[in-house]
Short mmCIF file of C-alpha atoms and ligand atoms in Angstrom, two decimals:
data_model
loop_
_atom_site.label_atom_id
_atom_site.label_comp_id
_atom_site.label_asym_id
_atom_site.label_seq_id
_atom_site.Cartn_x
_atom_site.Cartn_y
_atom_site.Cartn_z
CA UNK E 72 30.02 -2.21 -4.71
CA UNK E 73 32.18 0.48 -6.30
CA UNK E 74 31.44 4.13 -5.58
CA UNK E 75 29.43 5.82 -8.33
CA UNK E 76 30.92 8.81 -10.08
CA UNK E 77 28.34 11.21 -8.66
CA UNK E 78 28.22 13.64 -5.76
CA UNK E 79 26.15 11.92 -3.07
CA UNK E 80 26.36 14.73 -0.50
CA UNK E 81 23.02 16.39 -1.11
CA UNK E 82 20.33 13.78 -1.59
CA UNK E 83 18.99 12.81 1.86
CA UNK E 84 17.58 9.34 1.26
CA UNK E 85 14.11 8.50 2.65
CA UNK E 86 13.58 5.55 5.03
CA UNK E 87 17.23 4.59 4.46
CA UNK E 88 20.27 4.35 6.74
CA UNK E 89 22.09 7.17 4.94
CA UNK E 90 25.50 6.65 6.56
CA UNK E 91 25.80 2.99 5.65
CA UNK E 92 24.28 3.61 2.22
CA UNK E 93 27.17 5.90 1.39
CA UNK E 94 29.66 3.18 2.36
CA UNK E 95 27.92 0.69 0.11
CA UNK E 96 25.74 2.58 -2.40
CA UNK E 97 22.96 1.00 -4.38
CA UNK E 98 22.30 3.23 -7.36
CA UNK E 99 20.14 2.19 -10.30
CA UNK E 100 20.71 3.78 -13.66
CA UNK E 101 18.41 1.76 -15.93
CA UNK E 102 15.62 -0.82 -15.82
CA UNK E 103 13.80 -3.09 -18.22
CA UNK E 104 11.24 -5.84 -17.62
CA UNK E 105 12.16 -7.60 -14.37
CA UNK E 106 15.66 -6.14 -14.02
CA UNK E 107 17.62 -3.06 -13.05
CA UNK E 108 21.11 -2.08 -14.06
CA UNK E 109 23.27 -0.53 -11.35
CA UNK E 110 25.81 2.25 -11.75
CA UNK E 111 28.58 -0.33 -11.95
CA UNK E 112 26.83 -2.35 -14.63
CA UNK E 113 25.38 -5.17 -12.52
CA UNK E 114 21.95 -6.67 -13.17
CA UNK E 115 19.52 -6.82 -10.23
CA UNK E 116 16.21 -8.70 -10.29
CA UNK E 117 13.33 -6.56 -8.99
CA UNK E 118 11.74 -8.89 -6.45
CA UNK E 119 9.53 -6.17 -4.94
CA UNK E 120 8.01 -4.34 -7.94
CA UNK E 121 10.11 -1.38 -6.76
CA UNK E 122 8.15 -1.11 -3.51
CA UNK E 123 4.84 -2.50 -4.80
CA UNK E 124 4.69 -0.03 -7.69
CA UNK E 125 6.02 -1.44 -10.96
CA UNK E 126 3.46 -4.22 -11.27
CA UNK E 127 3.48 -4.43 -15.06
CA UNK E 128 7.29 -4.54 -15.18
CA UNK E 129 9.78 -1.83 -16.09
CA UNK E 130 9.98 0.21 -19.25
CA UNK E 131 6.56 -0.67 -20.63
CA UNK E 132 6.25 0.98 -24.01
CA UNK E 133 2.47 1.68 -24.02
CA UNK E 134 2.82 3.59 -20.74
CA UNK E 135 5.94 5.45 -21.85
CA UNK E 136 4.33 6.36 -25.17
CA UNK E 137 1.14 7.61 -23.50
CA UNK E 138 3.20 9.86 -21.25
CA UNK E 139 5.24 11.26 -24.15
CA UNK E 140 2.08 11.89 -26.16
CA UNK E 141 0.41 13.63 -23.23
CA UNK E 142 3.44 15.86 -22.66
CA UNK E 143 3.19 17.04 -26.25
CA UNK E 144 -0.57 17.58 -26.02
CA UNK E 145 -1.36 19.03 -22.60
CA UNK E 146 1.58 19.09 -20.22
CA UNK E 147 -0.22 20.51 -17.21
CA UNK E 148 -3.33 22.49 -16.39
CA UNK E 149 -4.49 23.95 -13.12
CA UNK E 150 -6.55 21.55 -11.06
CA UNK E 151 -8.69 24.16 -9.31
CA UNK E 152 -11.70 25.82 -10.97
CA UNK E 153 -10.83 23.96 -14.21
CA UNK E 154 -9.70 20.45 -15.09
CA UNK E 155 -8.36 18.29 -17.90
CA UNK E 156 -9.77 15.49 -20.06
CA UNK E 157 -7.32 12.83 -18.79
CA UNK E 158 -8.44 13.26 -15.18
CA UNK E 159 -12.08 12.57 -16.08
CA UNK E 160 -11.13 9.53 -18.19
CA UNK E 161 -8.85 8.07 -15.53
CA UNK E 162 -11.48 8.62 -12.82
CA UNK E 163 -14.10 6.84 -14.93
CA UNK E 164 -11.83 3.83 -15.49
CA UNK E 165 -10.95 3.61 -11.81
CA UNK E 166 -14.59 3.95 -10.72
CA UNK E 167 -15.59 1.23 -13.18
CA UNK E 168 -13.03 -1.11 -11.67
CA UNK E 169 -14.04 -0.39 -8.06
CA UNK E 170 -16.77 -2.46 -6.38
CA UNK E 171 -20.19 -1.28 -5.21
CA UNK E 172 -21.00 2.41 -5.38
CA UNK E 173 -17.38 3.52 -5.03
CA UNK E 174 -17.75 5.94 -7.90
CA UNK E 175 -16.22 9.29 -7.00
CA UNK E 176 -12.46 9.74 -7.24
CA UNK E 177 -10.48 12.44 -5.45
CA UNK E 178 -6.99 12.47 -6.94
CA UNK E 179 -3.72 13.25 -5.19
CA UNK E 180 -0.12 12.21 -5.80
CA UNK E 181 0.76 9.62 -3.14
CA UNK E 182 -0.50 7.11 -0.63
CA UNK E 183 0.24 9.50 2.22
CA UNK E 184 -1.88 12.19 0.63
CA UNK E 185 -4.60 9.62 0.00
CA UNK E 186 -4.62 8.70 3.70
CA UNK E 187 -4.93 12.30 4.85
CA UNK E 188 -7.52 13.03 2.17
CA UNK E 189 -9.68 10.12 3.28
CA UNK E 190 -9.54 11.19 6.93
CA UNK E 191 -10.52 14.72 5.96
CA UNK E 192 -13.40 13.46 3.82
CA UNK E 193 -14.63 11.46 6.82
CA UNK E 194 -14.69 14.54 9.07
CA UNK E 195 -16.23 16.78 6.42
CA UNK E 196 -18.88 14.19 5.54
CA UNK E 197 -20.02 13.74 9.13
CA UNK E 198 -20.11 17.49 9.64
CA UNK E 199 -22.11 17.96 6.44
CA UNK E 200 -24.71 15.59 7.89
CA UNK E 201 -24.83 17.45 11.19
CA UNK E 202 -22.60 14.98 13.07
CA UNK E 203 -19.51 17.13 13.43
CA UNK E 204 -18.84 15.55 16.83
CA UNK E 205 -17.67 12.39 15.07
CA UNK E 206 -13.94 13.09 15.10
CA UNK E 207 -12.26 9.99 16.53
CA UNK E 208 -10.28 7.76 14.17
CA UNK E 209 -9.48 4.10 14.71
CA UNK E 210 -6.45 2.51 13.05
CA UNK E 211 -4.65 -0.71 13.83
CA UNK E 212 -1.33 -1.61 15.41
CA UNK E 213 1.36 -1.96 12.74
CA UNK E 214 -0.87 -0.32 10.14
CA UNK E 215 0.91 1.93 7.65
CA UNK E 216 -0.85 4.85 6.04
CA UNK E 217 2.08 6.98 4.97
CA UNK E 218 3.90 9.83 6.59
CA UNK E 219 1.48 12.76 6.72
CA UNK E 220 0.32 13.70 10.21
CA UNK E 221 -3.07 12.08 9.69
CA UNK E 222 -1.76 8.85 8.21
CA UNK E 223 1.00 8.64 10.80
CA UNK E 224 -1.51 9.12 13.63
CA UNK E 225 -3.78 6.29 12.52
CA UNK E 226 -0.74 4.22 11.57
CA UNK E 227 0.65 1.82 14.11
CA UNK E 228 4.35 1.39 13.36
CA UNK E 229 6.13 2.67 16.48
CA UNK E 230 9.36 3.85 14.82
CA UNK E 231 7.38 6.08 12.46
CA UNK E 232 5.51 7.71 15.34
CA UNK E 233 7.92 7.98 18.23
CA UNK E 234 9.51 11.34 17.37
CA UNK E 235 6.26 13.24 16.90
CA UNK E 236 4.61 13.25 20.34
CA UNK E 237 1.66 15.56 20.67
CA UNK E 238 1.89 16.60 17.02
CA UNK E 239 0.03 13.36 16.26
CA UNK E 240 -3.77 13.67 16.06
CA UNK E 241 -5.17 13.48 19.60
CA UNK E 242 -8.39 11.54 19.10
CA UNK E 243 -7.06 8.28 17.69
CA UNK E 244 -7.11 4.71 18.96
CA UNK E 245 -5.72 1.49 17.53
CA UNK E 246 -7.14 -2.00 17.27
CA UNK E 247 -4.91 -4.92 18.12
CA UNK E 248 -2.63 -6.48 15.53
CA UNK E 249 -3.96 -9.38 13.47
CA UNK E 250 -1.19 -11.94 13.60
CA UNK E 251 -1.12 -15.17 15.60
CA UNK E 252 2.53 -16.33 15.46
CA UNK E 253 1.74 -19.65 17.12
CA UNK E 254 -1.15 -21.02 15.06
CA UNK E 255 -0.60 -19.21 11.78
CA UNK E 256 3.14 -18.83 11.49
CA UNK E 257 3.07 -20.69 8.18
CA UNK E 258 0.18 -19.95 5.88
CA UNK E 259 -0.25 -20.10 2.10
CA UNK E 260 -3.25 -18.94 0.05
CA UNK E 261 -5.54 -19.49 3.01
CA UNK E 262 -7.24 -17.17 5.43
CA UNK E 263 -6.11 -17.75 9.02
CA UNK E 264 -8.98 -19.07 11.14
CA UNK E 265 -8.97 -17.71 14.68
CA UNK E 266 -10.79 -19.35 17.57
CA UNK E 267 -10.94 -16.03 19.36
CA UNK E 268 -12.90 -13.10 17.87
CA UNK E 269 -10.32 -10.31 17.85
CA UNK E 270 -12.89 -7.68 16.92
CA UNK E 271 -14.50 -8.07 20.34
CA UNK E 272 -11.78 -5.67 21.46
CA UNK E 273 -13.20 -3.03 19.12
CA UNK E 274 -16.76 -3.67 20.21
CA UNK E 275 -16.18 -4.12 23.92
CA UNK E 276 -13.30 -1.77 24.67
CA UNK E 277 -12.61 0.80 21.96
CA UNK E 278 -16.15 1.77 20.93
CA UNK E 279 -17.45 2.21 24.48
CA UNK E 280 -14.30 4.07 25.55
CA UNK E 281 -14.77 6.80 22.94
CA UNK E 282 -18.51 6.28 22.56
CA UNK E 283 -19.30 4.92 19.11
CA UNK E 284 -21.28 8.06 18.29
CA UNK E 285 -18.01 10.04 18.32
CA UNK E 286 -16.14 7.82 15.90
CA UNK E 287 -15.67 9.12 12.37
CA UNK E 288 -13.88 6.25 10.65
CA UNK E 289 -11.94 3.04 10.95
CA UNK E 290 -8.99 2.71 8.56
CA UNK E 291 -7.21 -0.56 7.77
CA UNK E 292 -5.12 -2.15 5.07
CA UNK E 293 -7.01 -5.29 3.96
CA UNK E 294 -3.67 -7.14 4.25
CA UNK E 295 -1.07 -5.37 6.40
CA UNK E 296 1.54 -4.74 3.72
CA UNK E 297 4.27 -2.44 4.94
CA UNK E 298 4.59 -4.23 8.27
CA UNK E 299 5.34 -7.49 6.45
CA UNK E 300 2.32 -9.04 4.68
CA UNK E 301 0.13 -10.06 7.62
CA UNK E 302 -3.20 -11.63 6.64
CA UNK E 303 -6.51 -10.81 8.31
CA UNK E 304 -8.36 -13.62 10.09
CA UNK E 305 -11.19 -15.27 8.17
CA UNK E 306 -14.32 -13.12 8.30
CA UNK E 307 -12.48 -10.19 9.94
CA UNK E 308 -13.17 -7.57 7.29
CA UNK E 309 -16.83 -8.59 6.88
CA UNK E 310 -17.36 -8.29 10.59
CA UNK E 311 -15.53 -4.97 10.67
CA UNK E 312 -17.93 -3.75 7.97
CA UNK E 313 -20.92 -4.89 10.05
CA UNK E 314 -19.65 -3.19 13.19
CA UNK E 315 -19.03 0.07 11.31
CA UNK E 316 -22.50 -0.07 9.73
CA UNK E 317 -24.14 -0.71 13.07
CA UNK E 318 -22.60 2.43 14.55
CA UNK E 319 -22.62 4.80 11.55
CA UNK E 320 -18.81 4.68 11.30
CA UNK E 321 -17.10 5.00 7.91
CA UNK E 322 -14.81 2.17 6.84
CA UNK E 323 -11.69 3.14 4.86
CA UNK E 324 -9.59 0.52 3.10
CA UNK E 325 -6.05 1.62 2.41
CA UNK E 326 -5.35 -0.33 -0.78
CA UNK E 327 -2.14 1.40 -1.78
CA UNK E 328 -0.54 -2.07 -1.86
CA UNK E 329 -3.50 -4.45 -2.26
CA UNK E 330 -5.18 -2.37 -4.99
CA UNK E 331 -4.84 -2.99 -8.71
CA UNK E 332 -4.20 -6.68 -8.91
CA UNK E 333 -1.81 -7.74 -6.16
CA UNK E 334 -4.44 -10.18 -4.84
CA UNK E 335 -5.26 -11.55 -8.31
CA UNK E 336 -8.39 -9.37 -8.55
CA UNK E 337 -8.98 -5.62 -8.85
CA UNK E 338 -8.88 -4.77 -5.16
CA UNK E 339 -8.55 -6.38 -1.74
CA UNK E 340 -12.19 -5.32 -1.33
CA UNK E 341 -13.10 -7.73 -4.15
CA UNK E 342 -10.93 -10.50 -2.75
CA UNK E 343 -12.62 -10.29 0.65
CA UNK E 344 -16.09 -9.40 -0.66
CA UNK E 345 -16.33 -6.25 1.47
CA UNK E 346 -17.06 -2.78 0.08
CA UNK E 347 -15.61 0.06 2.16
CA UNK E 348 -16.90 3.66 2.17
CA UNK E 349 -13.58 4.91 0.87
CA UNK E 350 -10.77 3.10 -0.90
CA UNK E 351 -7.29 4.65 -1.04
CA UNK E 352 -4.93 3.86 -3.90
CA UNK E 353 -1.53 4.95 -5.31
CA UNK E 354 1.61 3.12 -6.51
CA UNK E 355 0.51 0.55 -9.12
CA UNK E 356 -2.18 2.75 -10.68
CA UNK E 357 0.51 4.25 -12.94
CA UNK E 358 2.90 1.29 -12.71
CA UNK E 359 4.84 3.63 -10.40
CA UNK E 360 6.11 5.56 -13.38
CA UNK E 361 4.59 8.89 -12.37
CA UNK E 362 3.18 9.74 -8.92
CA UNK E 363 -0.59 9.41 -8.67
CA UNK E 364 -2.84 8.51 -5.77
CA UNK E 365 -6.44 8.93 -4.86
CA UNK E 366 -9.47 8.13 -2.73
CA UNK E 367 -12.51 6.46 -4.27
CA UNK E 368 -15.59 7.54 -2.32
CA UNK E 369 -19.11 6.17 -2.42
CA UNK E 370 -21.91 8.06 -4.13
CA UNK E 371 -23.44 8.39 -0.68
CA UNK E 372 -20.48 10.41 0.60
CA UNK E 373 -20.30 12.59 -2.49
CA UNK E 374 -24.05 13.22 -2.54
CA UNK E 375 -24.13 14.15 1.14
CA UNK E 376 -21.38 16.71 0.58
CA UNK E 377 -23.25 18.19 -2.39
CA UNK E 378 -26.57 18.17 -0.57
CA UNK E 379 -25.12 20.07 2.36
CA UNK E 380 -24.50 22.92 -0.08
CA UNK E 381 -27.99 23.02 -1.54
CA UNK E 382 -29.11 26.59 -1.60
CA UNK E 383 -25.54 27.88 -1.31
CA UNK E 384 -24.43 30.39 -3.95
CA UNK E 385 -23.04 29.06 -7.25
CA UNK E 386 -19.44 29.84 -6.36
CA UNK E 387 -19.57 27.91 -3.05
CA UNK E 388 -16.97 25.13 -2.90
CA UNK E 389 -18.34 21.95 -1.31
CA UNK E 390 -15.03 20.51 -0.04
CA UNK E 391 -12.08 22.74 0.77
CA UNK E 392 -9.38 20.27 -0.12
CA UNK E 393 -7.13 19.40 -3.07
CA UNK E 394 -3.58 19.52 -4.31
CA UNK E 395 -1.96 21.50 -7.12
CA UNK E 396 -1.30 18.14 -8.77
CA UNK E 397 -4.71 16.53 -8.16
CA UNK E 398 -5.50 14.79 -11.44
CA UNK E 399 -2.29 15.86 -13.19
CA UNK E 400 -2.87 15.16 -16.90
CA UNK E 401 0.41 13.33 -17.45
CA UNK E 402 -0.11 11.13 -14.38
CA UNK E 403 -3.69 10.43 -15.45
CA UNK E 404 -2.56 9.57 -18.99
CA UNK E 405 -0.08 7.14 -17.42
CA UNK E 406 -2.91 5.65 -15.34
CA UNK E 407 -5.16 5.20 -18.38
CA UNK E 408 -2.36 3.41 -20.25
CA UNK E 409 -1.48 1.29 -17.23
CA UNK E 410 -5.04 0.19 -16.54
CA UNK E 411 -5.50 -0.61 -20.23
CA UNK E 412 -2.31 -2.68 -20.23
CA UNK E 413 -3.42 -4.58 -17.11
CA UNK E 414 -6.60 -5.53 -18.93
CA UNK E 415 -5.05 -6.36 -22.30
CA UNK E 416 -2.41 -8.61 -20.77
CA UNK E 417 -4.78 -10.03 -18.11
CA UNK E 418 -2.12 -9.19 -15.57
CA UNK E 419 -4.30 -9.51 -12.47
CA UNK E 420 -5.19 -13.12 -13.31
CA UNK E 421 -1.52 -13.70 -13.92
CA UNK E 422 -0.70 -12.22 -10.50
CA UNK E 423 -3.07 -14.73 -8.92
CA UNK E 424 -1.52 -17.67 -10.78
CA UNK E 425 2.08 -16.64 -10.18
CA UNK E 426 1.21 -15.97 -6.54
CA UNK E 427 0.50 -19.65 -6.04
CA UNK E 428 3.92 -20.49 -7.50
CA UNK E 429 5.63 -17.85 -5.37
CA UNK E 430 4.00 -19.13 -2.18
CA UNK E 431 4.82 -22.76 -3.06
CA UNK E 432 8.45 -21.85 -3.73
CA UNK E 433 8.79 -19.82 -0.53
CA UNK E 434 7.28 -22.49 1.68
CA UNK E 435 9.25 -25.35 0.14
CA UNK E 436 12.52 -23.40 -0.19
CA UNK E 437 12.67 -21.43 3.05
CA UNK E 438 10.80 -23.34 5.76
CA UNK E 439 13.20 -24.99 8.16
CA UNK E 440 16.12 -22.68 7.39
CA UNK E 441 17.98 -21.23 10.40
CA UNK E 442 16.03 -18.50 12.24
CA UNK E 443 12.99 -18.75 9.98
CA UNK E 444 9.94 -18.59 12.27
CA UNK E 445 7.13 -17.99 9.78
CA UNK E 446 6.15 -17.69 6.13
CA UNK E 447 2.95 -16.00 4.96
CA UNK E 448 1.87 -15.86 1.32
CA UNK E 449 -1.29 -14.68 -0.40
CA UNK E 450 -1.80 -13.12 -3.80
CA UNK E 451 1.49 -12.33 -5.48
CA UNK E 452 3.33 -11.58 -2.25
CA UNK E 453 4.95 -13.46 0.57
CA UNK E 454 6.93 -12.71 3.71
CA UNK E 455 9.43 -14.80 5.57
CA UNK E 456 9.76 -13.86 9.23
CA UNK E 457 13.00 -14.37 11.09
CA UNK E 458 13.83 -14.53 14.77
CA UNK E 459 15.22 -11.16 15.86
CA UNK E 460 18.80 -10.80 17.04
CA UNK E 461 18.66 -9.91 20.73
CA UNK E 462 19.26 -6.20 21.18
CA UNK E 463 19.33 -5.48 17.45
CA UNK E 464 15.78 -5.47 16.11
CA UNK E 465 15.54 -5.65 12.32
CA UNK E 466 19.27 -6.32 11.85
CA UNK E 467 18.95 -9.88 10.62
CA UNK E 468 16.42 -8.97 7.92
CA UNK E 469 18.51 -5.97 6.90
CA UNK E 470 21.66 -8.09 6.59
CA UNK E 471 19.75 -10.63 4.50
CA UNK E 472 18.45 -7.83 2.27
CA UNK E 473 21.99 -6.53 1.70
CA UNK E 474 23.36 -9.96 0.87
CA UNK E 475 20.51 -10.59 -1.59
CA UNK E 476 21.25 -7.27 -3.22
CA UNK E 477 24.92 -8.11 -3.63
CA UNK E 478 23.82 -11.39 -5.17
CA UNK E 479 21.59 -9.64 -7.70
CA UNK E 480 18.09 -9.75 -6.16
CA UNK E 481 16.20 -6.81 -4.65
CA UNK E 482 14.07 -7.99 -1.70
CA UNK E 483 12.46 -5.85 1.00
CA UNK E 484 13.23 -5.94 4.70
CA UNK E 485 10.32 -4.93 6.91
CA UNK E 486 11.03 -5.30 10.62
CA UNK E 487 12.02 -8.95 11.03
CA UNK E 488 10.49 -9.91 7.68
CA UNK E 489 11.81 -10.27 4.19
CA UNK E 490 9.05 -9.61 1.67
CA UNK E 491 8.87 -10.73 -1.96
CA UNK E 492 6.27 -9.03 -4.19
CA UNK E 493 7.50 -9.17 -7.77
CA UNK E 494 5.92 -7.56 -10.83
CA UNK E 495 2.98 -9.49 -12.29
CA UNK E 496 5.06 -10.36 -15.38
CA UNK E 497 7.33 -12.53 -13.19
CA UNK E 498 8.26 -15.96 -14.61
CA UNK E 499 8.92 -19.17 -12.69
CA UNK E 500 12.66 -18.89 -13.30
CA UNK E 501 12.65 -15.46 -11.58
CA UNK E 502 10.77 -16.88 -8.61
CA UNK E 503 13.26 -19.74 -8.30
CA UNK E 504 16.16 -17.31 -8.47
CA UNK E 505 14.65 -15.00 -5.81
CA UNK E 506 13.95 -17.85 -3.43
CA UNK E 507 17.38 -19.49 -3.95
CA UNK E 508 19.27 -16.24 -3.42
CA UNK E 509 17.15 -15.52 -0.34
CA UNK E 510 17.71 -19.02 1.06
CA UNK E 511 21.50 -18.67 0.66
CA UNK E 512 21.44 -15.26 2.37
CA UNK E 513 19.39 -16.61 5.28
CA UNK E 514 21.90 -19.46 5.72
CA UNK E 515 24.80 -17.04 5.51
CA UNK E 516 23.39 -14.93 8.36
CA UNK E 517 22.53 -17.89 10.61
C1 LIG N 283 -0.88 0.92 2.72
C2 LIG N 283 -0.07 2.13 2.42
N1 LIG N 283 -0.60 3.33 2.61
C3 LIG N 283 0.07 4.46 2.35
C4 LIG N 283 1.36 4.40 1.88
C5 LIG N 283 2.11 5.67 1.62
O1 LIG N 283 2.29 5.88 0.29
P1 LIG N 283 3.33 6.98 -0.24
O2 LIG N 283 4.68 6.47 0.13
O3 LIG N 283 3.06 7.02 -1.71
O4 LIG N 283 3.01 8.26 0.43
C6 LIG N 283 1.96 3.17 1.65
C7 LIG N 283 3.34 3.09 1.14
O5 LIG N 283 3.96 2.06 1.12
C8 LIG N 283 1.23 2.01 1.94
O6 LIG N 283 1.78 0.80 1.80
#
């Protein structure tokens, strides 16, 4: 790719090999529908909804118009001790979409903030009920909950954690990973059925080790997204819910990826028929156009926090937490327009239907190619796993990603996986193109 006519010295790119990026820059300057335009005028198909965000496709007029209108009406208002109309409306829409009594929305601006917010709610809730000793968190190996210290601590991706030593939260444990590469290497629109009950580890080792009465919350992604679209065993989340209930432990679903339609329904919680105590969201809630995240809490949690302040003076704050941009009016206006668009265009149903096509195409087009050792698809997402190159973990997937990019398709490399998770407006011809370009790249790097 040609060098763009911009000074690239000062922007330190996140989660990116900066040195090699500068040798071969990938700079987008425009986007519409399913495609980007690069600085040198090439068209690139967005095969990953711009990191699981742009689910309704790029440059959607109703969202853009809502943002422009909001800017001209109320650009910003302080979030503390006052609020704005858009935040209340967006919270109502989100609560109405969420299952069970998940009715109280704490806004923030990202998935990382949502993770840390949910962990703080868990501690504050237990303390409000007189169980302040509950301060252990349980995450899962290869879980991803963003880059704040809380989310990183409960997260289980080694590279994200290794530099931070004792700065990570001390009272955290991790459940074992959920993938069986022998029996469920290839799986499409099905829940993997395990002979072994992998939650026995939680019941028999982790809970007794910390004593269940000390555990504040368990946090999991319903489907492990960032690590490479790994599906939970059949019944896993229901059983996790039962174990948490039995021991008074809160269950947090991190639905930053699975929320808002990726599974063909509102949330992963709906797909699996399990209602958590808190549900974290971000990304797709605004179609990625403006940062917005949040935690949907149950009435039970909210009421307990209010009750603990009964008798306190009028000016007493019940939860000392929040961000300057919690419920930003422009972000909330974007969310309202996005959620309305999802509904009007029935985009979640479409995600479910196109997901079947995506999975079919991935399994028929990629299975059997050199170094392919697994393909997992569910909802509108799929991952192809490749054998690692000895001594160079992640290199094969990265090389495949780069080749796909040069051939006009943006895919995502995650460890040894290549993930496809296109916008819900994807057409069959886009799916065929993504899979063909990916297949050629995999062959090229055999
Ligand atoms: C499940 C999950 N949680 C949290 C995050 C962090 O979100 P953000 O990058 O907006 O902080 C991500 C981002 O990919 C995610 O996939």
